[in-house]
Structures are given as C-alpha cells and as structure tokens.
PDB file of C-alpha atoms in Angstrom:
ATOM      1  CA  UNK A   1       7.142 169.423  96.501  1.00  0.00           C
ATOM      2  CA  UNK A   2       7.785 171.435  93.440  1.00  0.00           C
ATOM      3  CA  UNK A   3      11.236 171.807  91.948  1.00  0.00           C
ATOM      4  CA  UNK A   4      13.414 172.725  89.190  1.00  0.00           C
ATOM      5  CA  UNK A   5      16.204 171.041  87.204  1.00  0.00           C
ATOM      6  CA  UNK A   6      19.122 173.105  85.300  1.00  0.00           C
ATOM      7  CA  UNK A   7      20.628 170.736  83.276  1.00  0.00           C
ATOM      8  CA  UNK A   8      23.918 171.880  82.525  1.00  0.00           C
ATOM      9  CA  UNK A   9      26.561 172.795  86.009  1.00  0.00           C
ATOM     10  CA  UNK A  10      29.060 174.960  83.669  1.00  0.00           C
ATOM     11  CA  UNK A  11      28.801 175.773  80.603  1.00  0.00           C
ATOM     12  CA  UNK A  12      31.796 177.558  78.670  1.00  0.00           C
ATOM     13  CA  UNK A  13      32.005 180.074  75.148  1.00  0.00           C
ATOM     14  CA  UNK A  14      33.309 181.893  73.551  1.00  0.00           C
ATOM     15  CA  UNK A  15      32.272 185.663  72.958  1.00  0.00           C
ATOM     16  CA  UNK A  16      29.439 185.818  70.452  1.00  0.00           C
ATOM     17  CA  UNK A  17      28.954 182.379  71.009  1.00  0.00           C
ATOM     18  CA  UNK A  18      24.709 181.385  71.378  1.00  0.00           C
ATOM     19  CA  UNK A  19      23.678 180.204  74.927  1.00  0.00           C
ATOM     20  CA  UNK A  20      21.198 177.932  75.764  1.00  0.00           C
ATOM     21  CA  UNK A  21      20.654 176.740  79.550  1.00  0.00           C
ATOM     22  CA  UNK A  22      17.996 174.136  79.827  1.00  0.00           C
ATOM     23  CA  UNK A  23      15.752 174.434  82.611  1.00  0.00           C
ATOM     24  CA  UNK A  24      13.089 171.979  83.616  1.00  0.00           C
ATOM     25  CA  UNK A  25      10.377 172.206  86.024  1.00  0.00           C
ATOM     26  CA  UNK A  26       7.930 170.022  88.366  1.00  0.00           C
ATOM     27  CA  UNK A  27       5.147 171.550  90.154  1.00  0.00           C
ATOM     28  CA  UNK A  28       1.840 171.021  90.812  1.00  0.00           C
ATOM     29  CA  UNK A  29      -0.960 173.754  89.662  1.00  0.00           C
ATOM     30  CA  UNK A  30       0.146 177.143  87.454  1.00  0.00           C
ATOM     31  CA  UNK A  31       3.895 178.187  88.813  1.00  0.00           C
ATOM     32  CA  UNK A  32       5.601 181.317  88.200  1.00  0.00           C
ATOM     33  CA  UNK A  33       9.022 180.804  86.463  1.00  0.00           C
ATOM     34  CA  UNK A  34      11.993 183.430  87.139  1.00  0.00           C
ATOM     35  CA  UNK A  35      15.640 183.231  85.862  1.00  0.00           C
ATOM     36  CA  UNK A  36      18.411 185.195  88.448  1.00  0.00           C
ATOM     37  CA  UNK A  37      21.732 186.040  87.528  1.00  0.00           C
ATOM     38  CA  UNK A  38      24.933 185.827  90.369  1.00  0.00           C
ATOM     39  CA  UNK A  39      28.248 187.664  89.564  1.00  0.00           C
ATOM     40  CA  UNK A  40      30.719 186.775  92.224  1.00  0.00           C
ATOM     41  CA  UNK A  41      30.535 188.116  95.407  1.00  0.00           C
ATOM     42  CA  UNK A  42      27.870 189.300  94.928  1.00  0.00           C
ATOM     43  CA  UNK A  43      23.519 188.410  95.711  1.00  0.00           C
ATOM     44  CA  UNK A  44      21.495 187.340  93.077  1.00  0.00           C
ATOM     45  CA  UNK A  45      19.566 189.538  90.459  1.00  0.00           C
ATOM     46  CA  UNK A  46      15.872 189.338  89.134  1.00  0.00           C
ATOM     47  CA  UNK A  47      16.490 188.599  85.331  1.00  0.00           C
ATOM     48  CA  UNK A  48      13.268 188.653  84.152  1.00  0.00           C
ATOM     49  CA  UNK A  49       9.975 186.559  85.009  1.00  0.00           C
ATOM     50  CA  UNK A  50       7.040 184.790  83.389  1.00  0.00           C
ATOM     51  CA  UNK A  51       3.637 183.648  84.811  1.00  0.00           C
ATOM     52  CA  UNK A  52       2.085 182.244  81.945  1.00  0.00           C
ATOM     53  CA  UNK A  53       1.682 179.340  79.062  1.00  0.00           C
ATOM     54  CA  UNK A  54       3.676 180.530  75.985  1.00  0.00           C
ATOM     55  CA  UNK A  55       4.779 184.547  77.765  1.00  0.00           C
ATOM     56  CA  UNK A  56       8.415 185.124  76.801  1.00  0.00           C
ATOM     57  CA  UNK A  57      10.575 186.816  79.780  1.00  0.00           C
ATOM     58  CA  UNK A  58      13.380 188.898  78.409  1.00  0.00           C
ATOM     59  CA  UNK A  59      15.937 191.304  80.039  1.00  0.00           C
ATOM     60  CA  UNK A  60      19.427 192.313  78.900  1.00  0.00           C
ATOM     61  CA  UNK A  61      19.474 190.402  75.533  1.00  0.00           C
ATOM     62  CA  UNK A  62      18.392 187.312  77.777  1.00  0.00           C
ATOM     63  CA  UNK A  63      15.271 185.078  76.802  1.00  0.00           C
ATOM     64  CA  UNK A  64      13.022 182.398  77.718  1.00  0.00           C
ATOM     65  CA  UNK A  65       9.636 181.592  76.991  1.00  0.00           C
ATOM     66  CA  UNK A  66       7.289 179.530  78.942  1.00  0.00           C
ATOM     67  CA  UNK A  67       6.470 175.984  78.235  1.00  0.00           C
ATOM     68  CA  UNK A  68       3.789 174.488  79.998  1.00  0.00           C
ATOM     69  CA  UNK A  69       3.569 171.326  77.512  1.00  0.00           C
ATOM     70  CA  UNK A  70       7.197 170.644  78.128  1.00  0.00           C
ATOM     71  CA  UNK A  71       7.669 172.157  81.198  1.00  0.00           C
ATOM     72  CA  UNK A  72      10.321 173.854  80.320  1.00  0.00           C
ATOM     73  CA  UNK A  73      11.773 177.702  80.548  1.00  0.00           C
ATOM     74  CA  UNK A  74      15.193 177.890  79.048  1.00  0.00           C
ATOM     75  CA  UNK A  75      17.447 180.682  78.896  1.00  0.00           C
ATOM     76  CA  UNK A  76      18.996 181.677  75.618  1.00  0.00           C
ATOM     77  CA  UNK A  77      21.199 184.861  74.176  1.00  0.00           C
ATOM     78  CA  UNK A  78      22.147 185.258  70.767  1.00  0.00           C
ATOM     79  CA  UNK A  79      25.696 186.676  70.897  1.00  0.00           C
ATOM     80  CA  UNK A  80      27.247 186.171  74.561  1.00  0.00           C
ATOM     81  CA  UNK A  81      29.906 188.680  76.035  1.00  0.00           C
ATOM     82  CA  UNK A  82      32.498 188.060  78.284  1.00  0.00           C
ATOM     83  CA  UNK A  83      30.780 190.344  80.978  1.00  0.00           C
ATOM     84  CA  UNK A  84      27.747 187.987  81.001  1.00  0.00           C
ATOM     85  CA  UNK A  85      30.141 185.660  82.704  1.00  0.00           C
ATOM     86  CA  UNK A  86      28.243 184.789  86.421  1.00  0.00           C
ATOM     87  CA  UNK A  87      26.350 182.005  87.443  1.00  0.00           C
ATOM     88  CA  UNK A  88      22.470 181.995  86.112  1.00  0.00           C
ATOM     89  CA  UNK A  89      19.524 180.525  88.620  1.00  0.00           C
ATOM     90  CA  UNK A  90      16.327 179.087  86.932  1.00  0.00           C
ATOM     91  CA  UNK A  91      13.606 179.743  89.941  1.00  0.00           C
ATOM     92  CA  UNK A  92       9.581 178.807  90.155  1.00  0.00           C
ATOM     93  CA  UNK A  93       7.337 180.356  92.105  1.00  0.00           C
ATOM     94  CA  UNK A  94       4.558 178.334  94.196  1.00  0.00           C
ATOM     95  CA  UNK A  95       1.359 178.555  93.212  1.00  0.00           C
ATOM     96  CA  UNK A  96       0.259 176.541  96.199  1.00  0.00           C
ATOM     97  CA  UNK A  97       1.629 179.463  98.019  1.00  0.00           C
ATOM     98  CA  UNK A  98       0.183 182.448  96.305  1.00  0.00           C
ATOM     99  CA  UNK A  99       3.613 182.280  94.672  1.00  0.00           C
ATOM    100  CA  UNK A 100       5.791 183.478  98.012  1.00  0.00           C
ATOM    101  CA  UNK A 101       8.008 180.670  98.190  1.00  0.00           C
ATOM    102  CA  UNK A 102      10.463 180.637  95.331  1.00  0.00           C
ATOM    103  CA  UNK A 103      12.289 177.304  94.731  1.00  0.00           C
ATOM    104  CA  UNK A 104      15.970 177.723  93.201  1.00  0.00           C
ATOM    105  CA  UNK A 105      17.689 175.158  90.746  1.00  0.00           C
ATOM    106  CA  UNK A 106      21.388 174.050  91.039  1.00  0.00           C
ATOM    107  CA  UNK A 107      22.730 177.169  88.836  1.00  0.00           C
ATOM    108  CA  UNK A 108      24.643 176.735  86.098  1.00  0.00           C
ATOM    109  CA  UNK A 109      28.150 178.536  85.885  1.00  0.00           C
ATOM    110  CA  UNK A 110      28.942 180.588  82.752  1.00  0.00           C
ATOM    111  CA  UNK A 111      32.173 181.251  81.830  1.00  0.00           C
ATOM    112  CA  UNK A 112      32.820 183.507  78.363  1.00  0.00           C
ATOM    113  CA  UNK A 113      35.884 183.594  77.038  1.00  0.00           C
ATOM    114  CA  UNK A 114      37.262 186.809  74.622  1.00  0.00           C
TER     115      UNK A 114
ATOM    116  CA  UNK B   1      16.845 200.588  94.667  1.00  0.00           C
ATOM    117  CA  UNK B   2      15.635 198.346  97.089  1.00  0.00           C
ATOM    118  CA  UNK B   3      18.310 197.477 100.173  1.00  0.00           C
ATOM    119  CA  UNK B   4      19.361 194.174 102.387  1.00  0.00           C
ATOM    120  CA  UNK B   5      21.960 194.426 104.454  1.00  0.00           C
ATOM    121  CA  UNK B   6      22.966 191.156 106.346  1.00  0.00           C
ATOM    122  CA  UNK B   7      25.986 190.795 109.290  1.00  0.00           C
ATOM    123  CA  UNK B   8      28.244 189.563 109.876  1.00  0.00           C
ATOM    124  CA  UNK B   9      29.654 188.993 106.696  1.00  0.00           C
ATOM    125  CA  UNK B  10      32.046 186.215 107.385  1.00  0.00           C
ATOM    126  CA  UNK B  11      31.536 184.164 110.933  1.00  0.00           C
ATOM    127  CA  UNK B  12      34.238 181.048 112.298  1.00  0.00           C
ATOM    128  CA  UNK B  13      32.241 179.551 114.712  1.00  0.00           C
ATOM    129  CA  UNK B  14      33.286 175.882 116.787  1.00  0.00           C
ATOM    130  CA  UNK B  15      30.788 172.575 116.632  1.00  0.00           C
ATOM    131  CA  UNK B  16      28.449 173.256 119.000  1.00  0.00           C
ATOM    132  CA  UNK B  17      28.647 176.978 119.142  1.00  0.00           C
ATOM    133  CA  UNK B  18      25.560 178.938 119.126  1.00  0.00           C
ATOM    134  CA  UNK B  19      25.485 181.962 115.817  1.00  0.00           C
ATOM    135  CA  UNK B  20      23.088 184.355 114.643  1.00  0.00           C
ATOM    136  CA  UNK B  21      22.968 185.825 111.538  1.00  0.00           C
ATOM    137  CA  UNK B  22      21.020 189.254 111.082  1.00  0.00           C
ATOM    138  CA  UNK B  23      19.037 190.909 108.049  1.00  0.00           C
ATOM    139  CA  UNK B  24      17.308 194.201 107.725  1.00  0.00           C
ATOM    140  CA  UNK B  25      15.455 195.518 104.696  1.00  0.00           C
ATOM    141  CA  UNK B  26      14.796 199.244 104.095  1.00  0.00           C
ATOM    142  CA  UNK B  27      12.098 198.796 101.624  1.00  0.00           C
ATOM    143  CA  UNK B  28       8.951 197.942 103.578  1.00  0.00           C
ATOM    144  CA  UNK B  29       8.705 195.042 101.562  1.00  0.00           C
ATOM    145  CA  UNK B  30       6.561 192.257 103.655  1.00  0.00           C
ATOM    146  CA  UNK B  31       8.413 188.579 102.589  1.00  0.00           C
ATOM    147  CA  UNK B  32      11.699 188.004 103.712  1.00  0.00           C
ATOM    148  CA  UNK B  33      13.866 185.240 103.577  1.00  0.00           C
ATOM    149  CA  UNK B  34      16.708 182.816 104.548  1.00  0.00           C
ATOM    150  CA  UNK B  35      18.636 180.586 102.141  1.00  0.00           C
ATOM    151  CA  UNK B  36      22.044 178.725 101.952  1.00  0.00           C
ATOM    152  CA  UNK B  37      24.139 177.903  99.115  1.00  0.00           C
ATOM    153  CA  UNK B  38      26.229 175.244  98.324  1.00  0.00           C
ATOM    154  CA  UNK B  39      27.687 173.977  95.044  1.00  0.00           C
ATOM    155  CA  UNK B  40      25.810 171.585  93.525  1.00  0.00           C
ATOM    156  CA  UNK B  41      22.498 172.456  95.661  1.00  0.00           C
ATOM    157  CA  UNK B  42      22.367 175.884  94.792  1.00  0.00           C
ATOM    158  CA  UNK B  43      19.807 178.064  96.726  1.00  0.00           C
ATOM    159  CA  UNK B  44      17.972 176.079  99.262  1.00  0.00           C
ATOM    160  CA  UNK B  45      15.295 177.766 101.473  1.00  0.00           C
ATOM    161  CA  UNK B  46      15.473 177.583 104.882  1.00  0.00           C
ATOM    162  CA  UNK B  47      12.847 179.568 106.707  1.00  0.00           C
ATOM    163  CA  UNK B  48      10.756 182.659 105.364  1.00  0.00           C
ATOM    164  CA  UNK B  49       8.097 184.891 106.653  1.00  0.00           C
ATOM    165  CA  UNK B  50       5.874 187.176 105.530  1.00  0.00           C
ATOM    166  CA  UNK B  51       5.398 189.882 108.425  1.00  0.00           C
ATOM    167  CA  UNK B  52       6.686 190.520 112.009  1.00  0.00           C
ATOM    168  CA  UNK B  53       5.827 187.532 113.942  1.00  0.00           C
ATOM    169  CA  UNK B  54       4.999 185.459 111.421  1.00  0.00           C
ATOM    170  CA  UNK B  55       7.758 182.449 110.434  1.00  0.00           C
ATOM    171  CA  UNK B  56       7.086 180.074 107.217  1.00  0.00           C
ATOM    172  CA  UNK B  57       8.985 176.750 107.152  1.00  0.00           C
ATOM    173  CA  UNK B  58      11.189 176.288 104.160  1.00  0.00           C
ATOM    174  CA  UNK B  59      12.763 173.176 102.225  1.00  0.00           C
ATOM    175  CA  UNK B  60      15.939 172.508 104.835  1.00  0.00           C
ATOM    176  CA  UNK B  61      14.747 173.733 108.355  1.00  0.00           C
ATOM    177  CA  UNK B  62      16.620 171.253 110.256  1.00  0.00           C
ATOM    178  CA  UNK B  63      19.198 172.823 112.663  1.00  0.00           C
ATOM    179  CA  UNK B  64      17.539 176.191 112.204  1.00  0.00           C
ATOM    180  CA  UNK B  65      15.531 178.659 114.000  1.00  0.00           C
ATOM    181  CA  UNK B  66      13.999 181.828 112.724  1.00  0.00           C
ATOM    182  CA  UNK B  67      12.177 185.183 114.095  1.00  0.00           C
ATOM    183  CA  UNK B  68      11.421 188.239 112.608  1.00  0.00           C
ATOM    184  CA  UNK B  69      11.109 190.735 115.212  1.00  0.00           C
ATOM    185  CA  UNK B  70       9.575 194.171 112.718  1.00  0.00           C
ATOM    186  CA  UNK B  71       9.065 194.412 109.550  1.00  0.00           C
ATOM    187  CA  UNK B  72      12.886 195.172 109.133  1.00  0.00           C
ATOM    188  CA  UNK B  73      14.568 192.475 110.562  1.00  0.00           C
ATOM    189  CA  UNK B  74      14.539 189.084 110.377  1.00  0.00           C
ATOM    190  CA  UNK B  75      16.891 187.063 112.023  1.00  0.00           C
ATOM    191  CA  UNK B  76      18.716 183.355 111.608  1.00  0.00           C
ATOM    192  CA  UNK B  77      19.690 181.241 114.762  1.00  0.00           C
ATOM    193  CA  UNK B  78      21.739 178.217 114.628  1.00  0.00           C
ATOM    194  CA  UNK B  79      21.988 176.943 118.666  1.00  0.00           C
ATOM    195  CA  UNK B  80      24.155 173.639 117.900  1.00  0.00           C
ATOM    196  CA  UNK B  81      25.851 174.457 115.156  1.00  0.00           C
ATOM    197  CA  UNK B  82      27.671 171.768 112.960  1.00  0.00           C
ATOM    198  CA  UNK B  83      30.098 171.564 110.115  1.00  0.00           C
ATOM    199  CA  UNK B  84      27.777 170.215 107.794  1.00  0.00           C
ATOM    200  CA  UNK B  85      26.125 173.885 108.165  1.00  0.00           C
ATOM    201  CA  UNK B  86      29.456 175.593 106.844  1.00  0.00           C
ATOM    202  CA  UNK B  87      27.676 177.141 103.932  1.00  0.00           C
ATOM    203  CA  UNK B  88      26.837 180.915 102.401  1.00  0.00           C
ATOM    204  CA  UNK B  89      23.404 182.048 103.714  1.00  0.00           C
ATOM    205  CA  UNK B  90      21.353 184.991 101.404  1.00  0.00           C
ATOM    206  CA  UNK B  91      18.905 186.538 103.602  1.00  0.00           C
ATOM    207  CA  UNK B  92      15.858 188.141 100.580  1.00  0.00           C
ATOM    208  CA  UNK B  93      12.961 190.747 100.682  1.00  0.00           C
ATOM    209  CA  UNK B  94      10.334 191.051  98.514  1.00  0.00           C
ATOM    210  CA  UNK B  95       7.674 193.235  98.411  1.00  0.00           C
ATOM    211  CA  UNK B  96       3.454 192.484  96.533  1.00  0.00           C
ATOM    212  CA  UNK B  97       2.289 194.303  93.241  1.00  0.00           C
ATOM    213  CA  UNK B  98       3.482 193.718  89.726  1.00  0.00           C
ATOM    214  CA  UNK B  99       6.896 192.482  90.655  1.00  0.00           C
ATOM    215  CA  UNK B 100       5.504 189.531  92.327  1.00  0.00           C
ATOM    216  CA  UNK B 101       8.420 187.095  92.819  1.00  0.00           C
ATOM    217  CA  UNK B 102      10.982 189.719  92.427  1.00  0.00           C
ATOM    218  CA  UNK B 103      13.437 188.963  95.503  1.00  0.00           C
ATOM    219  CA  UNK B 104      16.059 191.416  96.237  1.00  0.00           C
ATOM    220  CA  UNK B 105      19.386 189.813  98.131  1.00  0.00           C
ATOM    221  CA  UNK B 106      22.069 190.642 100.219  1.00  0.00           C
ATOM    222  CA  UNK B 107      25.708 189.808 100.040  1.00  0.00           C
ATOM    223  CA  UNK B 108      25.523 187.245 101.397  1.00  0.00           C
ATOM    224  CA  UNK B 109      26.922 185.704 105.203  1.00  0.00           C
ATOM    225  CA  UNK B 110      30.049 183.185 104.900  1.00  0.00           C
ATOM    226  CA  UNK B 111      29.667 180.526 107.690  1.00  0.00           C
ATOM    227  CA  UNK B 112      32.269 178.524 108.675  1.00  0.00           C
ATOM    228  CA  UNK B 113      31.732 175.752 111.856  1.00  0.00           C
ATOM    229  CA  UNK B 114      35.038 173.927 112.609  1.00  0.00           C
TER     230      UNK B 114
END
C-alpha cells in the first residue's frame, strides 16, 4: 500500500533557526499530500495541503511544495519560534480511494529553543 | 469550527477485558475515523467509514471492531483486549468540497490494558 517516510524523529533549534523536515512518499497513481501539526495534548491540525505536481502548500509561515519527480513534500520555515514547538505529521491522501483514506508518517518532534 | 468529541478520555482496562471507545461529530461531515498512536509509528488507521452503516477497513484492524450507528457517532470496540493495544486512539471527521482531506480530531482516548 501507499506510505510515507519522515526522515528525521526530532529535530532541535534554536529560535530563528531554518527548518527543513524531509518527507518522502510511495504511492501508486496521483496522491494528495497534507502536512498536520500536534501540540501536546492536544489532536492534530490541517497545516496546509497540496494535490498537485509542483503546487506549493503554505500556512503559518510553513511551506512545502510538491515533488512528483522526487516524490518528495518537505516542510520548511524560514525563521522558527519557540511556539512552533509540537510534533509535525507529513500525510498522503489515496488516490485509489478518491483520496478518503489518509496515511500518516512517523512525525517528527520539534523542539525550539529561545 | 468543526467539533469531535471522543470518551472516555483515559480508560485502565485488564487483558481480556472488553472497552469501547465513543466519537461524535457535530459537523455533518460524512468520513470518520479511528487511529492509534504510538511513538515511532505515529498515526496508524484502524477502521474508517464514510456514512451510518457503512465500515472501511484500515491499515491495523486486527483486534478491532467498528460501527457507526448515525452520522454522529462512530464507535471503537476492542472485545479481548491486550497490552500490546495500550496506545492513544484519535477518532477524525471530515467532511467533501474544497477541503478534501482536511480531517478534524479529537483529543484524543488514553488506553491502558494491564
């Protein structure tokens, strides 16, 4: 089945450090690819989304742009904060499933220190 | 803003015990879901659906049952539990349009079989 590979478990900054948090995908036909945020105790949060070849996802100073050559979708912000601290979900959506099953990847922690 | 409520929050259960775990949506949103999370696995889906009635299997069914009984609720049954399903399970909604993919979570359900 499709899946999705965050390469890094934790990653720690400092505050106006960059980010980058690779994320890798394998699926068969067009997915949908998603990044989620999770600040503790709490659910997971929609970031931001992208359904296409080269279509950049953005929300909250957070990027990624799809990659269908390297199937990749990384996450990236320029100057992080110590509030962006949470642990961030790289996510495809099915398109064998008209895109209603979404498949997670490991998460990767963030921790941002001042 | 869209709401998911899950109960109970935190359950102790014994090997063998039989738990369910509850999730209603006020947001008329058709999908629903069921995932657990563990370190290193992150989200792993365990049974969806996408109307009352209806039950998709997801990526780690074993040891689980599902039903969704309206629209509203959707519930998780474990009849045997066992420690290995000690986990945190998300139940999700999401609704069809433009946010396709866009899942909205709970808190979350801490499980813990002894």
């Amino acid at each position: 089945g499709d899946s999705v590979t965050q390469t890094e478990g934790q990653v720690a900054l400092s505050e106006e450090d960059f980010l980058t948090i690779h994320c890798n995908y394998s699926a068969s036909g067009y997915p949908a690819l998603f990044w989620y945020v999770q600040y503790p105790g709490e659910g997971p949060q929609f970031l931001f989304r992208a359904s296409r070849d080269k279509e950049k996802g953005s929300s909250r100073g957070f990027e990624a742009t799809y990659n269908k050559e390297t199937t990749s979708f990384h996450l990236q912000k320029a100057s992080v904060q110590e509030s962006d601290s949470a642990v961030y979900y790289c996510a495809l959506g099915e398109a064998s499933s008209s895109f209603s099953k979404l498949v997670f990847g490991q998460g990767t922690s963030l921790s941002v220190v001042p | 803003e869209a709401a998911v409520t899950q109960s109970p929050r935190n359950k102790v259960t014994v090997t063998g015990g039989n738990v369910t775990l509850s999730c209603r949506q006020t947001n008329s949103h058709n999908y629903m879901y069921w995932y657990r999370q563990d370190t290193g696995h992150g989200l792993r889906l365990i049974h969806y659906s996408y109307g009352a009635g209806n039950l998709q299997i997801g990526d780690v069914p074993d040891g689980y049952k599902a039903t969704r009984t309206t629209q509203e609720d959707f519930f998780l049954l474990l009849e045997l539990a066992s420690p290995s399903q000690t986990s945190l399970y998300f139940c999700a909604s999401r609704g069809l349009g433009a946010n396709t993919g866009q899942l909205y979570f709970g808190e979350g359900s801490k499980l813990t079989v002894l």
